[in-house]
Short mmCIF file of C-alpha atoms in Angstrom, two decimals:
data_model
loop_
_atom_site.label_atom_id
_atom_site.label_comp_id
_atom_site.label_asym_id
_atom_site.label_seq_id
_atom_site.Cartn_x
_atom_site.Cartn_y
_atom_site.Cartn_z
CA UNK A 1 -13.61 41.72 18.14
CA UNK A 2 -15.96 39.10 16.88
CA UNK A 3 -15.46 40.38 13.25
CA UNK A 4 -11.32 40.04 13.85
CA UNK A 5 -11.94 36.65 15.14
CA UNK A 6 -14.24 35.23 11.85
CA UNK A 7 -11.67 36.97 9.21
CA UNK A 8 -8.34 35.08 11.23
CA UNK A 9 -10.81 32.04 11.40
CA UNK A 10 -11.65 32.23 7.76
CA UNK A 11 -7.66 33.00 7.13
CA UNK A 12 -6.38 29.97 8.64
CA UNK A 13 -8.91 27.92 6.68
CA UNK A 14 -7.64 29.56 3.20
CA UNK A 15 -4.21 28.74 4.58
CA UNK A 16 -4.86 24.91 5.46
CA UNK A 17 -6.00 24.35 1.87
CA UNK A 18 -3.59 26.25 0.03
CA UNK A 19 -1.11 23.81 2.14
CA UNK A 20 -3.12 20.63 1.52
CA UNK A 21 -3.10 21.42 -2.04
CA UNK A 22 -1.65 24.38 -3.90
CA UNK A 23 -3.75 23.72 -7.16
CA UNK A 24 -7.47 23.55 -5.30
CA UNK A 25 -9.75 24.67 -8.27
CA UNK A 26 -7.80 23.39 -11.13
CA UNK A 27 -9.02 20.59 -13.37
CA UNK A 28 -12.31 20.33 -11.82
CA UNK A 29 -11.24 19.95 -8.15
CA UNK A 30 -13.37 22.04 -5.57
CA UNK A 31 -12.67 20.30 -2.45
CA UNK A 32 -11.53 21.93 0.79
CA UNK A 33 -8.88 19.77 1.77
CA UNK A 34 -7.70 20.50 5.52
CA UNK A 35 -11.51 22.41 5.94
CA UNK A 36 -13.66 21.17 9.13
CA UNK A 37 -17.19 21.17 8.22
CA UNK A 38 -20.06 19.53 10.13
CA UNK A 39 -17.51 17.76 12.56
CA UNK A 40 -15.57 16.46 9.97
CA UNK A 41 -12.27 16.49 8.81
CA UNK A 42 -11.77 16.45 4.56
CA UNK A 43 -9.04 15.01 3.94
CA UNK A 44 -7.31 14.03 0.67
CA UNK A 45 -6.35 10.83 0.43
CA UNK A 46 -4.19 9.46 -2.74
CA UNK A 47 -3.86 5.74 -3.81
CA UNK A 48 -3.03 4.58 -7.79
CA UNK A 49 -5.01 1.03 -7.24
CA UNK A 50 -7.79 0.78 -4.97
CA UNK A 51 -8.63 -2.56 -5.77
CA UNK A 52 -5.09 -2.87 -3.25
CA UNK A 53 -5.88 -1.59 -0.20
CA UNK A 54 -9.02 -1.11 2.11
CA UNK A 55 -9.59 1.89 4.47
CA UNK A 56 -11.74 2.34 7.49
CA UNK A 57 -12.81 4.84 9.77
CA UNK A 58 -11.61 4.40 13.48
CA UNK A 59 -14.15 1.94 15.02
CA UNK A 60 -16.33 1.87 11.96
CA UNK A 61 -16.84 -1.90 10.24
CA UNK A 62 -17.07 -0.73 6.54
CA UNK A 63 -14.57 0.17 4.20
CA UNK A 64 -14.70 3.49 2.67
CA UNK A 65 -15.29 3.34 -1.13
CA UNK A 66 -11.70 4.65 -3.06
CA UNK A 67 -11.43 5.55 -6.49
CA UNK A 68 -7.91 5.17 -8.04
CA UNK A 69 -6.18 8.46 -7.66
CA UNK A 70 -7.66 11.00 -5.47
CA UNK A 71 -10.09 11.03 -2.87
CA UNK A 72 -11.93 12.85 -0.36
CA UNK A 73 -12.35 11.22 2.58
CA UNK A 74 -14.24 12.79 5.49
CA UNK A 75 -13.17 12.02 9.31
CA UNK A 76 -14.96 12.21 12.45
CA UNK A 77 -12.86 15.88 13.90
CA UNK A 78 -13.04 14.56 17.24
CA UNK A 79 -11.00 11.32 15.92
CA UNK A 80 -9.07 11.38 13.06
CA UNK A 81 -7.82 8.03 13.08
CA UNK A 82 -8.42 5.55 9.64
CA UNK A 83 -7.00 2.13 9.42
CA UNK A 84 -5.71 1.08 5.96
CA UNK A 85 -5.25 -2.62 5.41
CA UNK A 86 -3.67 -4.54 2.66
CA UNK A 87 -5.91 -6.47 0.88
CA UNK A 88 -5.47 -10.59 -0.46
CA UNK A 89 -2.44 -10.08 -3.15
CA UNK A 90 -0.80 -6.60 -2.49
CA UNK A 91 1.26 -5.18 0.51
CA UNK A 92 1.55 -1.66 2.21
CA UNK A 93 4.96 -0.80 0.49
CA UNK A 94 4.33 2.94 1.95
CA UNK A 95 1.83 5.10 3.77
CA UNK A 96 2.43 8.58 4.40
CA UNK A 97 1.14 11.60 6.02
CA UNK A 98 2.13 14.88 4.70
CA UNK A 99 5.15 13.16 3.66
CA UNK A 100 6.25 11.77 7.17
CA UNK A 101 6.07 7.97 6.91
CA UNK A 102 3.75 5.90 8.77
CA UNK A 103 4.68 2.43 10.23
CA UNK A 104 3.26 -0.83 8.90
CA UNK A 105 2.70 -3.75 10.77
CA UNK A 106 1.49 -7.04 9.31
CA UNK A 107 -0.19 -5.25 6.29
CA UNK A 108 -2.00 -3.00 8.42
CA UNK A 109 -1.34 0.83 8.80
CA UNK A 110 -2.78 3.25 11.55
CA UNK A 111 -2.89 6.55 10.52
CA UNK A 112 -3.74 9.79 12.44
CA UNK A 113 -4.90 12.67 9.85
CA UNK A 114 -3.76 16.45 10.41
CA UNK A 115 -5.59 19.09 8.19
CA UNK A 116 -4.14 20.03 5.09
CA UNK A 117 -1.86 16.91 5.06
CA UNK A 118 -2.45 14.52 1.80
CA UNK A 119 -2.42 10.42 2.90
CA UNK A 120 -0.65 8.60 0.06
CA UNK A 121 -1.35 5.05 -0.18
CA UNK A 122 1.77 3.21 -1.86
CA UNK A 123 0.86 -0.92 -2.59
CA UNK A 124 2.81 -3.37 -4.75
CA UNK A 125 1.30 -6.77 -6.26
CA UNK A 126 2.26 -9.75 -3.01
CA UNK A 127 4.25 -12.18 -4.58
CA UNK A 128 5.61 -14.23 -1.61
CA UNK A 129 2.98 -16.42 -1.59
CA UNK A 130 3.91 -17.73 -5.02
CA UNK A 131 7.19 -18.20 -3.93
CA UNK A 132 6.54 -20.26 -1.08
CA UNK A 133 4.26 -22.78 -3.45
CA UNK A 134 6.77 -23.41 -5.57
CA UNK A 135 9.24 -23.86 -2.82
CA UNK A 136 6.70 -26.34 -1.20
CA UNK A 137 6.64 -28.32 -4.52
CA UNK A 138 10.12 -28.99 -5.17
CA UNK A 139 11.18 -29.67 -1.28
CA UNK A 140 12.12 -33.34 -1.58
CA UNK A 141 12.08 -33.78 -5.75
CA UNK A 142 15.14 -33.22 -7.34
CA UNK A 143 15.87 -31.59 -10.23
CA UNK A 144 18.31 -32.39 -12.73
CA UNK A 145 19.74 -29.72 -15.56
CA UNK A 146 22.21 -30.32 -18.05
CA UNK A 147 25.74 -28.63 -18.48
CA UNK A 148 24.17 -25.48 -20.84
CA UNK A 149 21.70 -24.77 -17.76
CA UNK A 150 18.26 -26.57 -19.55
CA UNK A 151 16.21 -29.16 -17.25
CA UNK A 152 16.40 -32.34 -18.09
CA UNK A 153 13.35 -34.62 -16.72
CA UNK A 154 14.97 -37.80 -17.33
CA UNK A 155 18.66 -37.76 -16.92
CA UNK A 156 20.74 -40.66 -18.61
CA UNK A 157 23.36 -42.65 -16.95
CA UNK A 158 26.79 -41.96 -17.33
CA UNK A 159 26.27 -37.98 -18.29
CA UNK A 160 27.11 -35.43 -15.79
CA UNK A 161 24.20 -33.16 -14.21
CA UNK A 162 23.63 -30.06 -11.86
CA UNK A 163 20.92 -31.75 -9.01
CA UNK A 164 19.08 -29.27 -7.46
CA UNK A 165 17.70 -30.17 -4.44
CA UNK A 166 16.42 -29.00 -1.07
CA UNK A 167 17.65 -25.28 -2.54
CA UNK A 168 21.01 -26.87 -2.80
CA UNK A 169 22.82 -27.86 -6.13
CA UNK A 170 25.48 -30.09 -6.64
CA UNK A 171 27.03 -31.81 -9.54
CA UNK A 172 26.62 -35.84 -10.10
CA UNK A 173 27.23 -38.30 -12.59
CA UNK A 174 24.55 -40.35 -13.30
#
């Protein structure tokens, strides 16, 4: 009974990492995703820029080093739980788990790990906040452009202009 019980043990562990990832050997790759060892969880976790996006073990303080592209990340087996967090620049476009999508709130996702099911991190460069400075400069200032759509800083009197203003354009006569 005991030997029936290691071979269906040892079974189900061939089948988790054949499902985490069908190609485990090839190019180099030797990790048992999906494979409890020690008390932890390996799982493989995908991101294409690290520099985008920090992650962190359940109630741990430091990050865990990524690598662009694929890591191993081990988790505690008794909680599986890693928080990834946007970092200054980029956003969470997507995080999923085995391909169901996680939620993100506020740049921060909270993400339960099942074995043999890949994380992919997906970021994108944060460009709101350059939006909002240059809508913070030109609240107030007009601008004035010419008939053929080019600014003109100084407009002359008696020549008709687009004024932008206050997001709102509108056609005078100077």
């Amino acid at each position: 009974m005991k030997r029936f019980l290691a071979l269906a043990l040892l079974c189900s562990s061939f089948t988790c990492v054949y499902a985490a990832d069908g190609k485990a050997g090839v190019d180099g790759d030797v990790e048992d995703w999906g494979v409890v060892e020690n008390g932890l969880l390996s799982v493989k976790v995908s991101i294409a820029n690290a520099n985008a996006a920090s992650l962190t073990l359940d109630g741990e303080e430091t990050p865990v080093s990524l690598a662009d592209g694929v890591n191993t990340v081990r988790v505690p087996d008794s909680n599986r739980v890693i928080i990834v967090k946007s970092k200054d620049g980029f956003f969470l476009k997507a995080v999923t788990v085995g391909g169901k999508t996680v939620p993100v709130v506020e740049g921060t996702a909270t993400v339960t790990c099942e074995p043999g099911k890949e994380v992919v991190i997906t970021t994108a460069p944060d460009t709101s906040s350059a939006v909002s400075a240059i809508e913070m400069e030109t609240v107030g200032k007009p601008r004035y452009f010419d008939l053929t759509g080019m600014e003109v800083k100084v407009p002359a009197k008696g020549n008709i202009y687009i004024m932008l203003k206050d997001g709102k354009a509108v056609k005078v006569r100077m």
